[in-house]
Amino acid sequence: MRAQPPVPTRVGPADTPTRVGPADTPAGGRWADAGLISGEAVELDVRAARLGSRVLALLIDVVGQLLCAALLALTLTPVVLILLPDPVVDRAFTGALETLGLVLVLVGYPVAWERLNHGRTPGKLAVGLRVVSADGGPVELRQSLTRALVGVAVEWPGLVLPLLSWVAGVTVMLTDPRGRRLGDLVAGTMVVHTRTTQGWRPAPRIIPPLAGWAATLDLTRLDDALALAVRQYLTRAGQIVEPYRSRLARELWCEVAAVTAPKSPPGVPEPLLLAAVLAERNRRGTLRLRRNRALTATLWPDLHPTTPAAVEPPAPAVEPPAPGPAPAGVRPAVPVLRSASPEDSGSPLS
């Protein structure tokens, strides 16, 4: 994998946070609603997790907790029965083991995963969520333990007034600007999305003066990784400040020029050359795809069925006319079948 140089970001004055994120991010903080600001007064493009995604992650974690509970019951029960004598294993001892297993499953499960997996339990990892501190830093052990204890007591499963605590927890999440629950408010944490929202960006176009030169390019050695790096630069060039934008364009063009031929026209800026190369590569890929589809349609028509609008309606069922003698000099469209006779066939069986 090609290591990309760090992309500097446009930073405004110290008292005016500047937004960092995709160029097509809606204005007004539609996506970056977590309110996390770095030490350089830059607002991070991070979305706060809301009720729907967090409930989905919780359901996945509940399945994981049930599996952990079943695994503990299957492994600890035989060990206890074999190693300990019968007088020791009484009802009080069994209740203590059940309480210990409940604490390990309900409290130890989220705390261990958040500490070992950077604030992500299996459910959060599947949905794309992460627990962080309220200031955007990594979650600490005491924070994970506090939010787990509060969650078990008043949220899920809610050992203290289950129905009332559930309603209170959902109300707090719906009314909090950053979607935090009671455990997050007490522990000073929040849950954010780790997957950013990206809009569709069109492929860069080629300028007419470079069309002839681009058509003669040999692009056989231009691999997918380098083409992806060029595309990412062209779509994010507006977010990079000078002189880093020009420097990155020169470095990318040196890599592209080393694997393409012929040489570029003199005096053309590197971003225009990169856009021409990428546009020509996309054009050739589109033509190649069309040829492959046409060949597939010829060899296997069932893969490309005719659209209903192009199918002719079936002809009405009309009784074919009875065959009769054709007029003189006119050949019948359908040959008239005659009953075979021994004289006509000349069969030796007659």
XYZ file of C-alpha atoms in Angstrom:
350
model
C 0.000 0.000 0.000
C 1.365 3.390 -0.965
C 1.864 5.657 2.046
C 0.288 9.052 1.436
C 1.800 12.193 2.926
C -0.250 13.942 5.582
C -2.802 16.331 4.164
C -2.736 19.713 5.928
C -6.072 21.274 6.596
C -7.176 24.844 6.316
C -7.157 26.345 9.798
C -8.755 29.677 10.630
C -8.047 32.105 13.457
C -7.848 30.817 16.983
C -11.262 32.222 17.928
C -13.038 31.021 14.771
C -13.272 27.234 14.383
C -12.948 26.098 10.781
C -14.790 23.052 9.491
C -12.778 20.049 8.355
C -14.443 17.365 6.279
C -15.673 16.545 2.807
C -16.102 19.388 0.381
C -19.784 18.562 -0.044
C -20.630 18.505 3.653
C -23.785 20.550 4.119
C -23.314 23.882 5.772
C -24.594 24.534 9.223
C -23.135 21.421 10.857
C -25.669 18.992 9.466
C -23.334 16.011 9.657
C -20.633 17.179 12.103
C -22.972 17.567 15.074
C -20.711 16.044 17.745
C -19.241 19.453 18.624
C -15.687 18.150 18.955
C -12.982 20.785 18.428
C -9.283 20.022 18.282
C -6.555 21.998 20.011
C -6.009 24.013 16.829
C -9.599 25.356 16.964
C -10.712 23.053 14.126
C -14.147 21.449 14.307
C -13.865 17.760 13.548
C -16.232 16.213 11.010
C -17.701 13.673 13.440
C -21.342 12.730 13.856
C -22.884 11.899 17.207
C -24.616 8.537 17.444
C -28.365 8.704 17.947
C -30.982 6.368 19.369
C -31.449 4.123 16.325
C -27.814 3.171 15.752
C -27.156 2.762 19.469
C -30.139 0.454 19.961
C -28.936 -1.670 17.038
C -25.467 -1.898 18.575
C -27.041 -2.800 21.939
C -29.006 -5.670 20.397
C -25.821 -7.111 18.918
C -24.045 -6.751 22.256
C -26.951 -8.462 24.047
C -26.473 -11.481 21.784
C -22.761 -11.420 22.599
C -23.501 -11.216 26.332
C -25.863 -14.192 26.117
C -23.159 -16.209 24.387
C -20.661 -15.218 27.079
C -23.113 -16.217 29.805
C -23.701 -19.603 28.189
C -19.949 -20.130 27.826
C -19.365 -19.289 31.501
C -22.133 -21.639 32.613
C -20.786 -24.507 30.520
C -17.194 -24.069 31.676
C -17.484 -23.030 35.337
C -20.240 -25.409 36.440
C -18.301 -28.656 35.754
C -15.153 -27.178 37.282
C -16.962 -26.197 40.486
C -18.690 -29.550 40.810
C -15.452 -31.469 40.286
C -13.014 -29.413 42.386
C -15.176 -28.436 45.341
C -16.729 -30.902 47.810
C -20.484 -31.242 48.098
C -20.871 -29.466 51.502
C -19.300 -26.301 50.060
C -21.580 -26.092 47.010
C -24.762 -24.991 48.754
C -27.460 -22.520 47.775
C -25.531 -19.486 49.044
C -22.441 -20.487 47.103
C -24.485 -21.017 43.947
C -26.129 -17.618 44.356
C -22.751 -15.950 44.781
C -21.492 -17.570 41.569
C -24.585 -16.421 39.717
C -24.086 -12.866 40.948
C -20.441 -12.946 39.943
C -21.295 -14.250 36.483
C -23.979 -11.558 36.094
C -21.468 -8.841 36.979
C -18.900 -10.249 34.568
C -21.410 -10.394 31.715
C -23.201 -7.076 32.253
C -20.291 -4.952 33.486
C -17.101 -6.756 32.542
C -18.171 -7.372 28.938
C -18.512 -3.688 27.860
C -15.625 -2.472 30.016
C -13.201 -5.080 28.692
C -14.159 -4.498 25.053
C -13.985 -0.709 25.329
C -10.540 -0.880 26.906
C -9.080 -3.480 24.555
C -10.757 -2.315 21.323
C -10.453 1.496 21.575
C -13.964 2.181 22.844
C -15.751 -0.310 20.586
C -17.756 -3.332 21.654
C -18.668 -5.915 18.979
C -22.033 -4.220 18.470
C -20.494 -0.773 18.100
C -17.827 -2.166 15.784
C -20.486 -3.697 13.538
C -22.571 -0.512 13.386
C -19.575 1.822 13.146
C -19.684 3.518 16.562
C -17.073 4.362 19.162
C -17.109 5.615 22.751
C -14.922 8.681 23.349
C -14.531 11.260 26.070
C -16.623 14.397 25.922
C -13.587 16.324 24.662
C -12.867 13.805 21.894
C -10.071 11.918 23.660
C -9.928 8.147 24.194
C -12.208 6.703 26.828
C -10.560 5.849 30.159
C -11.083 2.864 32.436
C -13.013 4.750 35.114
C -15.268 6.255 32.431
C -16.035 2.846 30.927
C -16.712 1.403 34.375
C -18.952 4.333 35.380
C -21.075 4.242 32.237
C -21.403 0.444 32.511
C -22.537 0.590 36.140
C -25.035 3.378 35.460
C -26.322 1.504 32.419
C -26.893 -1.725 34.365
C -28.581 0.106 37.252
C -30.970 2.482 35.483
C -30.871 1.806 31.738
C -30.279 -1.753 30.562
C -31.334 -4.111 32.013
C -32.346 -1.474 34.570
C -32.206 -3.185 37.934
C -33.708 -0.106 39.631
C -37.285 0.587 38.485
C -36.914 -0.985 35.025
C -39.852 0.573 33.144
C -39.449 4.038 34.613
C -35.690 4.043 34.092
C -36.103 2.943 30.459
C -38.457 5.813 29.741
C -36.107 8.256 31.455
C -33.108 6.939 29.510
C -34.841 7.232 26.131
C -36.082 10.721 26.991
C -32.571 11.854 27.901
C -31.136 10.498 24.632
C -33.831 12.157 22.529
C -33.462 15.535 24.230
C -29.669 15.692 24.514
C -28.061 17.671 21.633
C -25.380 15.000 21.197
C -27.564 11.949 21.830
C -25.926 11.004 25.135
C -27.565 8.663 27.623
C -27.492 8.845 31.415
C -24.304 6.800 31.622
C -22.560 9.157 29.206
C -23.631 12.224 31.178
C -22.340 10.779 34.445
C -19.076 9.424 32.993
C -18.345 12.381 30.718
C -18.396 10.342 27.497
C -20.261 10.220 24.205
C -20.696 7.832 21.285
C -19.733 8.968 17.781
C -19.807 7.499 14.301
C -16.501 6.280 12.911
C -17.753 6.225 9.310
C -18.082 9.597 7.662
C -20.739 10.477 5.139
C -19.307 11.018 1.666
C -21.242 12.401 -1.262
C -20.865 11.235 -4.843
C -18.281 13.207 -6.759
C -18.067 13.095 -10.559
C -14.878 11.959 -12.241
C -12.542 14.777 -13.327
C -12.858 15.881 -16.930
C -10.181 16.424 -19.513
C -9.653 19.830 -21.112
C -9.876 19.852 -24.956
C -6.212 20.853 -25.625
C -5.039 17.682 -23.857
C -7.512 15.287 -25.497
C -5.191 14.357 -28.367
C -2.235 13.738 -26.094
C -4.325 11.700 -23.661
C -5.614 9.461 -26.458
C -2.033 8.336 -27.234
C -1.117 7.497 -23.633
C 0.127 4.069 -22.664
C -1.653 3.332 -19.380
C -0.850 -0.355 -19.031
C 1.488 0.228 -16.066
C -0.837 2.619 -14.216
C -2.134 0.458 -11.371
C -5.362 0.878 -9.417
C -3.642 2.140 -6.249
C -1.977 5.056 -8.015
C -5.168 5.890 -9.925
C -7.088 5.937 -6.641
C -4.498 8.268 -5.096
C -4.864 10.633 -8.071
C -8.643 10.598 -7.786
C -8.541 11.320 -4.063
C -6.228 14.256 -4.654
C -8.417 15.724 -7.403
C -11.570 15.453 -5.303
C -9.949 16.914 -2.172
C -7.653 19.506 -3.697
C -9.947 22.307 -2.574
C -9.356 21.374 1.081
C -5.546 21.492 0.881
C -3.722 24.768 1.379
C -0.708 25.958 -0.515
C 2.134 25.135 -0.895
C 1.192 21.592 0.092
C -1.406 21.260 -2.659
C 1.100 22.020 -5.429
C 3.760 19.870 -3.793
C 1.435 16.890 -3.578
C 0.379 17.384 -7.211
C 4.028 17.380 -8.339
C 4.781 14.215 -6.365
C 1.779 12.416 -7.803
C 2.599 13.516 -11.335
C 6.179 12.256 -10.982
C 4.794 8.832 -10.106
C 2.274 8.916 -12.957
C 4.804 10.179 -15.526
C 7.162 7.330 -14.613
C 4.611 4.695 -15.700
C 3.007 6.452 -18.688
C 4.162 7.518 -22.139
C 4.559 9.745 -24.155
C 5.748 12.760 -22.235
C 3.340 15.506 -21.327
C 3.144 18.820 -23.209
C 5.380 21.467 -21.640
C 3.961 24.233 -19.495
C 0.801 22.411 -18.392
C 0.041 22.431 -14.622
C 0.236 19.099 -12.886
C -3.427 18.998 -11.725
C -4.613 19.316 -15.337
C -2.290 16.515 -16.408
C -3.519 14.284 -13.606
C -7.131 15.001 -14.529
C -6.414 14.186 -18.185
C -4.756 10.872 -17.348
C -7.552 9.815 -14.996
C -10.286 10.856 -17.432
C -8.642 8.914 -20.278
C -8.324 5.854 -18.045
C -11.997 6.081 -17.133
C -12.971 6.499 -20.809
C -11.051 3.399 -21.850
C -12.486 1.420 -18.977
C -16.015 2.417 -20.017
C -15.395 1.366 -23.630
C -13.925 -1.932 -22.485
C -16.957 -2.581 -20.315
C -19.323 -1.858 -23.203
C -17.479 -4.246 -25.500
C -17.569 -6.977 -22.882
C -21.285 -6.493 -22.367
C -21.937 -6.574 -26.096
C -19.919 -9.785 -26.443
C -21.754 -11.334 -23.500
C -25.116 -10.367 -24.976
C -24.120 -12.016 -28.258
C -22.901 -15.256 -26.701
C -25.550 -15.479 -23.978
C -28.694 -13.451 -24.820
C -30.503 -14.622 -21.681
C -28.217 -12.410 -19.576
C -29.533 -9.314 -21.369
C -33.270 -9.862 -21.839
C -35.168 -7.491 -24.045
C -37.042 -4.772 -22.229
C -40.834 -5.114 -22.175
C -41.229 -1.954 -24.282
C -39.228 -3.484 -27.126
C -41.095 -6.798 -27.156
C -43.715 -6.986 -29.888
C -47.188 -8.007 -28.746
C -48.094 -11.567 -29.662
C -50.169 -11.998 -32.755
C -53.801 -12.952 -32.161
C -54.579 -16.606 -32.473
C -56.148 -17.015 -35.898
C -57.034 -20.344 -37.381
C -54.676 -21.011 -40.322
C -56.491 -21.399 -43.638
C -56.867 -24.856 -45.067
C -54.145 -25.703 -47.563
C -55.322 -25.668 -51.147
C -53.866 -25.734 -54.602
C -51.667 -22.756 -55.337
C -52.399 -20.589 -58.386
C -50.435 -21.276 -61.508
C -46.978 -19.733 -61.427
C -47.108 -18.923 -57.704
C -45.148 -20.983 -55.225
C -47.072 -21.672 -52.006
C -45.667 -20.093 -48.820
C -46.175 -23.361 -46.933
C -45.577 -26.637 -48.696
C -48.657 -28.804 -48.993
C -48.263 -32.155 -47.283
C -49.537 -35.145 -49.100
C -50.209 -38.554 -47.711
C -47.421 -40.893 -48.564
C -48.303 -43.748 -50.899
C -46.296 -46.797 -51.851
C -46.039 -45.573 -55.431
C -44.576 -42.163 -54.396
C -42.213 -43.433 -51.770
C -40.938 -46.373 -53.661
C -40.460 -48.185 -50.386
C -39.374 -51.816 -50.737
C -41.747 -52.669 -47.901
C -44.811 -52.103 -50.102
